[in-house]
Amino acid sequence: MTSVRSLPGLLPDELEQLVLSLGEPGYRGRQIFRWIHQRGELQPMRMTNLPLGLRERLASSQSAEVRRLRSIDGLTSKLLLRLHDGQEIEAVEMKTDDRKTICVSTQAGCAMGCVFCVTGQFGFARNLEAGEVVEQVLRFSTPDQPVTNVVFMGMGEPLANYAETLRAIRLLTHPDGLRLGARRITLSTSGLVPEMRRLAEEHIQIGLAVSLHAPNDDLRSRLMPVNRRWPIGEVLAAAEYYIQRTHRRVSFEYTLMAGVNDSDELADELAHLLRGRLCHVNLIPLNPSEDPNLHASTAQRALAFESHLRQSGIAATIRLNRGRDILAACGQLRLAEKKRRETAVLA
Ligand code: SAH
Ligand code: SF4
């Protein structure tokens, strides 16, 4: 290989350059792209319409599936992948009648340190390459059951890994590949203001979700240290800019934590903050975190919070917690696997 990128991270013209440098005709590059992105084939040796000599010289994926779990209802699956350098990341598949959505990670770990997030408490290891992001999708995609939607809501802060995240989006939407519509992709951010504005300028129509979790700076800074750098006012202004440029609705994520951010007063404050904006609030019940003091709100409290928002004219829904039985929330499977290994060593 002349390129440092893995094959799934290369665009068709780059693959063309690669095969040319190996003395093969350029159209082989497009063939390789189709094998990878349309058929999900990650092993060059199985790309049977390529000459054997070329197949032998193409490096195959070096990541390995550590664990694949499926929820009892069969609708949610989770994959733990070990990358070439030993880093472990997670991807989740969620199925409904007409959709197959994959939730991908963009970093091994995360530097943002949100107190309720398992990944955040683990800290940052490294950025993922675009190929490593796309591979998570490809491992769930089959020609008869292709992936229909991708959400950048797994481990890591996608906008802190801007270039590779954008490249992954270009790969996923490429007409010779999976051909995902940009509208079927949603990126979630903890609110990196300069990158939100930059994304608005890219002329790609992906959906933007902003993790809010609190209606005022005082509380948000306690939950999400990033708020000290980019406070709510600036995050909302950047979201507004995104709406203006893309004409797409922005959704706000609000994880409900008992006694922390789930009171009627805070619902009113949130409604006041968001009034008049083209937006939607996703209320997420807290998944178990490392902090013993944080608990999910009761269903009753969540419903009351939701109806307060709705009564004030804010579109809101409680997002169903799927795949609890397989630790589907961000960072949980990796943590469980690590603990399992530690106990195995002790035993
Ligand atoms: N880093 C990005 C995207 C990945 S996290 C971001 O923070 O937006 C995806 C979503 O899961 C975010 O809204 C995040 O706040 C939320 N989240 C993290 N830990 C959670 C937990 N323990 N329970 C519920 N939601 C959680
Ligand atoms: Fe990072 Fe998102 Fe977790 Fe915050 S919630 S620590 S930004 S992955």
Coordinates of C-alpha atoms and ligand atoms in Angstrom, one line a residue:
M1 CA 0.0 0.0 0.0
T2 CA 1.3 3.4 -0.9
S3 CA -1.4 5.2 1.1
V4 CA -1.5 5.5 4.8
R5 CA -5.3 5.4 4.8
S6 CA -7.1 2.1 5.0
L7 CA -9.1 1.2 1.9
P8 CA -12.5 2.0 3.3
G9 CA -11.3 5.6 4.0
L10 CA -10.4 6.3 0.3
L11 CA -12.7 8.0 -2.2
P12 CA -13.0 6.6 -5.8
D13 CA -10.4 8.9 -7.3
E14 CA -8.0 8.2 -4.5
L15 CA -8.4 4.4 -5.0
E16 CA -7.8 5.1 -8.7
Q17 CA -4.5 6.8 -7.9
L18 CA -3.6 3.9 -5.6
V19 CA -4.2 1.2 -8.3
L20 CA -2.4 3.3 -10.9
S21 CA 0.6 3.5 -8.6
L22 CA 0.5 -0.3 -8.4
G23 CA 0.6 -0.5 -12.2
E24 CA -3.1 -1.4 -12.7
P25 CA -5.7 0.4 -14.9
G26 CA -7.6 3.2 -13.1
Y27 CA -11.1 1.6 -13.4
R28 CA -10.0 -1.0 -10.9
G29 CA -10.2 1.8 -8.2
R30 CA -13.9 2.2 -8.8
Q31 CA -14.4 -1.6 -8.7
I32 CA -12.7 -1.7 -5.3
F33 CA -14.9 1.3 -4.1
R34 CA -18.0 -0.6 -5.1
W35 CA -16.9 -3.8 -3.4
I36 CA -16.3 -2.0 -0.2
H37 CA -19.2 0.5 -0.1
Q38 CA -22.0 -1.3 -2.0
R39 CA -21.3 -4.9 -1.0
G40 CA -19.6 -4.3 2.4
E41 CA -16.7 -6.4 1.4
L42 CA -13.6 -5.5 3.5
Q43 CA -11.3 -8.4 2.5
P44 CA -9.6 -7.7 -0.9
M45 CA -9.0 -11.4 -1.4
R46 CA -12.7 -11.8 -1.8
M47 CA -13.0 -9.1 -4.5
T48 CA -13.2 -11.8 -7.1
N49 CA -13.3 -9.7 -10.3
L50 CA -9.9 -8.2 -9.5
P51 CA -6.7 -9.9 -10.7
L52 CA -5.2 -12.1 -8.0
G53 CA -1.9 -10.1 -8.1
L54 CA -3.7 -6.9 -7.2
R55 CA -5.8 -8.5 -4.5
E56 CA -2.7 -9.8 -2.8
R57 CA -1.2 -6.3 -2.7
L58 CA -4.2 -4.6 -1.1
A59 CA -4.2 -4.5 2.6
S60 CA -7.2 -5.9 4.3
S61 CA -9.0 -4.4 7.3
Q62 CA -7.1 -4.9 10.5
S63 CA -9.9 -4.3 12.9
A64 CA -11.6 -7.2 14.5
E65 CA -15.1 -7.8 15.9
V66 CA -14.6 -8.5 19.6
R67 CA -18.3 -8.9 20.4
R68 CA -21.7 -8.7 18.7
L69 CA -24.8 -8.6 20.9
R70 CA -28.4 -8.7 19.9
S71 CA -31.3 -7.5 22.1
I72 CA -34.0 -10.0 23.0
D73 CA -36.4 -8.4 20.6
G74 CA -33.8 -8.7 17.8
L75 CA -34.2 -5.0 16.9
T76 CA -31.0 -3.6 18.4
S77 CA -27.5 -5.0 17.9
K78 CA -24.3 -3.8 19.2
L79 CA -20.8 -4.3 17.9
L80 CA -17.5 -3.9 19.8
L81 CA -14.7 -3.4 17.4
R82 CA -11.0 -3.6 18.2
L83 CA -8.9 -1.3 15.9
H84 CA -5.5 -2.0 14.5
D85 CA -3.8 -0.3 17.5
G86 CA -6.0 -2.1 20.2
Q87 CA -8.4 0.8 20.7
E88 CA -12.0 -0.4 21.2
I89 CA -15.0 1.3 19.9
E90 CA -18.7 0.7 19.7
A91 CA -21.4 0.8 17.0
V92 CA -25.1 0.2 17.4
E93 CA -27.8 -1.0 14.9
M94 CA -31.4 -0.1 15.5
K95 CA -34.1 -1.6 13.2
T96 CA -37.7 -0.6 12.6
D97 CA -40.1 -1.8 9.9
D98 CA -38.6 0.6 7.3
R99 CA -35.3 1.7 8.7
K100 CA -32.0 0.3 9.6
T101 CA -30.1 3.0 11.5
I102 CA -26.5 2.7 12.6
C103 CA -25.1 4.8 15.4
V104 CA -21.3 5.3 14.9
S105 CA -18.4 6.4 17.0
T106 CA -16.0 9.1 15.8
Q107 CA -13.3 8.9 18.5
A108 CA -11.9 6.3 20.8
G109 CA -13.0 8.0 24.0
C110 CA -13.9 11.7 24.3
A111 CA -12.2 14.8 25.7
M112 CA -15.4 16.7 26.6
G113 CA -15.9 15.2 30.0
C114 CA -19.7 15.4 30.4
V115 CA -20.4 14.1 33.9
F116 CA -23.2 11.7 32.9
C117 CA -21.4 10.1 30.0
V118 CA -19.4 6.8 30.4
T119 CA -17.3 7.7 27.3
G120 CA -16.6 11.2 28.7
Q121 CA -15.4 9.9 32.0
F122 CA -13.1 7.5 30.3
G123 CA -11.2 10.3 28.6
F124 CA -9.8 10.8 25.1
A125 CA -7.6 8.2 23.3
R126 CA -7.5 9.3 19.7
N127 CA -9.5 10.4 16.7
L128 CA -10.9 7.7 14.3
E129 CA -10.1 7.8 10.6
A130 CA -12.9 8.2 8.2
G131 CA -12.4 4.5 7.1
E132 CA -12.8 3.4 10.7
V133 CA -16.1 5.3 10.9
V134 CA -17.5 4.0 7.6
E135 CA -16.4 0.4 8.5
Q136 CA -18.8 0.5 11.5
V137 CA -21.7 1.1 9.0
L138 CA -20.4 -1.4 6.5
R139 CA -20.3 -4.2 9.0
F140 CA -24.1 -3.9 9.5
S141 CA -24.9 -3.4 5.8
T142 CA -25.9 -6.2 3.5
P143 CA -27.0 -6.0 -0.1
D144 CA -30.5 -7.2 0.7
Q145 CA -30.8 -5.2 3.9
P146 CA -28.8 -2.0 3.4
V147 CA -28.4 0.6 6.0
T148 CA -30.9 3.5 5.6
N149 CA -29.8 6.0 8.2
V150 CA -26.6 6.9 10.1
V151 CA -26.4 8.9 13.3
F152 CA -23.1 10.3 14.6
M153 CA -24.1 9.7 18.2
G154 CA -21.7 7.0 19.4
M155 CA -18.5 7.5 21.3
G156 CA -16.7 10.8 20.8
E157 CA -17.4 14.4 19.7
P158 CA -17.7 14.3 15.9
L159 CA -17.0 18.0 15.4
A160 CA -13.7 17.7 17.4
N161 CA -12.7 15.2 14.6
Y162 CA -14.0 17.5 11.9
A163 CA -12.0 16.5 8.8
E164 CA -12.4 12.8 9.2
T165 CA -16.1 13.1 10.1
L166 CA -16.7 15.1 6.9
R167 CA -14.8 12.6 4.9
A168 CA -16.9 9.8 6.4
I169 CA -20.1 11.7 5.3
R170 CA -18.7 12.1 1.8
L171 CA -18.0 8.4 1.6
L172 CA -21.4 7.4 3.0
T173 CA -23.2 9.6 0.5
H174 CA -21.1 8.9 -2.5
P175 CA -23.2 7.9 -5.6
D176 CA -21.0 4.8 -6.3
G177 CA -21.2 3.6 -2.7
L178 CA -23.9 3.3 -0.1
R179 CA -25.6 6.3 -1.6
L180 CA -27.1 7.5 1.7
G181 CA -29.1 10.7 1.4
A182 CA -27.5 13.5 3.5
R183 CA -31.0 13.9 5.0
R184 CA -30.7 10.4 6.4
I185 CA -27.6 11.4 8.4
T186 CA -27.7 13.1 11.8
L187 CA -24.7 14.5 13.6
S188 CA -24.9 15.2 17.3
T189 CA -22.6 17.7 19.0
S190 CA -22.0 18.9 22.5
G191 CA -21.9 22.4 21.0
L192 CA -18.5 23.2 19.4
V193 CA -19.6 26.6 18.0
P194 CA -16.9 27.3 15.3
E195 CA -17.3 23.9 13.8
M196 CA -21.1 24.1 13.9
R197 CA -20.8 27.3 11.8
R198 CA -18.3 25.7 9.5
L199 CA -20.6 22.7 9.0
A200 CA -23.4 25.1 8.1
E201 CA -21.2 26.4 5.2
E202 CA -20.5 22.9 3.8
H203 CA -23.7 22.7 1.7
I204 CA -24.6 19.3 2.9
Q205 CA -28.1 18.8 4.2
I206 CA -27.3 16.6 7.2
G207 CA -29.4 16.9 10.3
L208 CA -27.9 18.6 13.3
A209 CA -28.6 17.6 16.9
V210 CA -27.3 19.7 19.8
S211 CA -26.8 18.3 23.2
L212 CA -28.3 20.8 25.6
H213 CA -29.3 19.0 28.8
A214 CA -29.9 22.3 30.7
P215 CA -31.6 25.6 30.0
N216 CA -29.1 27.8 31.8
D217 CA -25.3 28.2 31.8
D218 CA -24.9 27.5 35.5
L219 CA -26.4 24.1 35.3
R220 CA -25.1 23.3 31.9
S221 CA -21.5 24.1 32.9
R222 CA -21.8 21.7 35.8
L223 CA -23.0 18.9 33.5
M224 CA -20.9 19.7 30.4
P225 CA -17.5 21.4 30.9
V226 CA -17.6 22.5 27.3
N227 CA -20.2 25.1 28.2
R228 CA -17.6 27.2 29.9
R229 CA -15.9 27.6 26.5
W230 CA -19.1 27.9 24.4
P231 CA -22.1 29.0 26.6
I232 CA -25.7 28.4 25.6
G233 CA -26.2 31.8 23.9
E234 CA -23.4 31.1 21.5
V235 CA -24.5 27.5 20.9
L236 CA -28.1 28.6 20.1
A237 CA -26.8 31.4 17.8
A238 CA -24.7 28.8 15.9
A239 CA -27.8 26.5 15.7
E240 CA -29.8 29.3 14.3
Y241 CA -27.2 30.0 11.7
Y242 CA -27.3 26.3 10.8
I243 CA -31.1 26.5 10.3
Q244 CA -30.7 29.6 8.2
R245 CA -28.1 28.1 5.9
T246 CA -29.5 24.6 5.5
H247 CA -33.3 25.2 6.1
R248 CA -33.2 22.1 8.3
R249 CA -34.7 21.8 11.7
V250 CA -32.2 21.4 14.6
S251 CA -33.0 19.0 17.4
F252 CA -31.9 19.5 20.9
E253 CA -31.1 16.6 23.1
Y254 CA -32.0 16.7 26.8
T255 CA -31.1 13.8 29.0
L256 CA -33.4 13.7 32.0
M257 CA -31.6 13.2 35.3
A258 CA -33.7 12.9 38.5
G259 CA -33.6 15.9 40.7
V260 CA -30.9 17.5 38.5
N261 CA -32.5 18.9 35.4
D262 CA -36.1 17.5 35.3
S263 CA -38.2 20.0 37.3
D264 CA -41.3 21.8 35.9
E265 CA -39.4 25.1 36.5
L266 CA -36.5 24.0 34.2
A267 CA -39.0 22.8 31.6
D268 CA -40.5 26.3 31.6
E269 CA -37.1 27.9 31.4
L270 CA -36.2 25.6 28.5
A271 CA -39.5 26.5 26.7
H272 CA -38.7 30.1 27.1
L273 CA -35.2 29.7 25.7
L274 CA -36.3 27.8 22.6
R275 CA -39.6 29.7 21.9
G276 CA -39.9 30.7 18.2
R277 CA -37.1 28.5 17.0
L278 CA -37.4 25.8 14.3
C279 CA -36.5 22.9 16.6
H280 CA -37.5 19.8 18.3
V281 CA -36.5 18.5 21.8
N282 CA -35.6 14.9 22.3
L283 CA -35.9 13.9 25.9
I284 CA -33.6 11.0 26.7
P285 CA -34.0 8.9 29.8
L286 CA -30.5 8.7 31.4
N287 CA -28.7 5.5 30.8
P288 CA -26.6 4.2 33.7
S289 CA -23.5 6.3 34.1
E290 CA -20.4 6.0 36.3
D291 CA -21.7 8.6 38.8
P292 CA -23.7 6.9 41.6
N293 CA -25.5 10.2 42.2
L294 CA -27.1 10.3 38.8
H295 CA -30.3 8.5 38.1
A296 CA -32.9 8.5 35.3
S297 CA -36.0 10.5 35.9
T298 CA -39.1 8.5 36.6
A299 CA -41.5 7.9 33.7
Q300 CA -44.0 10.2 35.4
R301 CA -41.5 13.0 35.7
A302 CA -40.4 12.6 32.1
L303 CA -44.0 12.8 30.9
A304 CA -44.7 15.9 33.0
F305 CA -41.5 17.6 31.6
E306 CA -42.6 16.7 28.1
S307 CA -46.1 18.1 28.5
H308 CA -44.8 21.3 30.0
L309 CA -42.7 21.8 26.9
R310 CA -45.6 21.0 24.6
Q311 CA -48.0 23.3 26.4
S312 CA -45.5 26.1 25.7
G313 CA -45.6 25.2 22.0
I314 CA -42.2 23.4 21.9
A315 CA -42.2 20.1 19.9
A316 CA -40.8 17.4 22.2
T317 CA -40.7 13.6 22.4
I318 CA -39.4 11.2 24.9
R319 CA -36.9 8.9 23.1
L320 CA -37.3 5.3 23.8
N321 CA -34.5 3.6 25.5
R322 CA -33.6 0.7 23.3
G323 CA -31.3 -2.2 23.8
R324 CA -30.9 -1.8 27.5
D325 CA -30.3 -5.6 27.8
I326 CA -27.3 -5.3 25.6
L327 CA -25.7 -2.2 27.1
A328 CA -26.5 -0.2 24.0
A329 CA -25.9 3.2 25.4
C330 CA -22.7 5.0 24.5
G331 CA -19.5 3.5 26.0
Q332 CA -21.3 0.9 28.2
L333 CA -20.3 -2.3 26.3
R334 CA -16.7 -1.3 26.2
L335 CA -16.7 -0.6 29.9
A336 CA -18.4 -3.9 30.7
E337 CA -15.9 -5.8 28.5
K338 CA -13.0 -4.1 30.3
K339 CA -14.4 -4.9 33.7
R340 CA -15.0 -8.5 32.6
R341 CA -11.3 -8.8 31.6
E342 CA -10.1 -7.3 34.8
T343 CA -12.1 -9.7 36.9
A344 CA -10.9 -12.6 34.7
V345 CA -7.3 -11.5 35.5
L346 CA -8.1 -11.3 39.2
A347 CA -9.8 -14.7 39.4
Ligands
SAH1 N1 -20.5 13.8 21.6 C1 -21.7 14.1 20.9 C2 -22.3 12.8 20.3 C3 -22.2 11.5 21.0 S1 -23.1 11.4 22.5 C4 -22.7 14.7 21.9 O1 -22.4 14.8 23.1 O2 -23.7 15.2 21.4 C5 -24.8 11.2 21.9 C6 -25.9 11.7 22.9 O3 -25.9 10.8 24.1 C7 -25.6 13.1 23.5 O4 -26.8 13.8 23.5 C8 -25.2 12.7 24.9 O5 -25.4 13.8 25.7 C9 -26.0 11.5 25.2 N2 -25.6 10.8 26.4 C10 -24.3 10.6 26.8 N3 -24.3 9.8 28.0 C11 -25.6 9.5 28.2 C12 -26.3 8.8 29.2 N4 -25.6 8.2 30.2 N5 -27.6 8.7 29.2 C13 -28.3 9.2 28.2 N6 -27.7 10.0 27.2 C14 -26.4 10.1 27.2
SF4_2 FE1 -18.2 13.4 24.7 FE2 -20.8 13.4 23.9 FE3 -20.0 11.9 26.0 FE4 -20.1 14.6 26.2 S1 -21.8 13.2 25.8 S2 -18.4 13.2 26.9 S3 -19.4 15.2 24.2 S4 -19.4 11.6 23.9

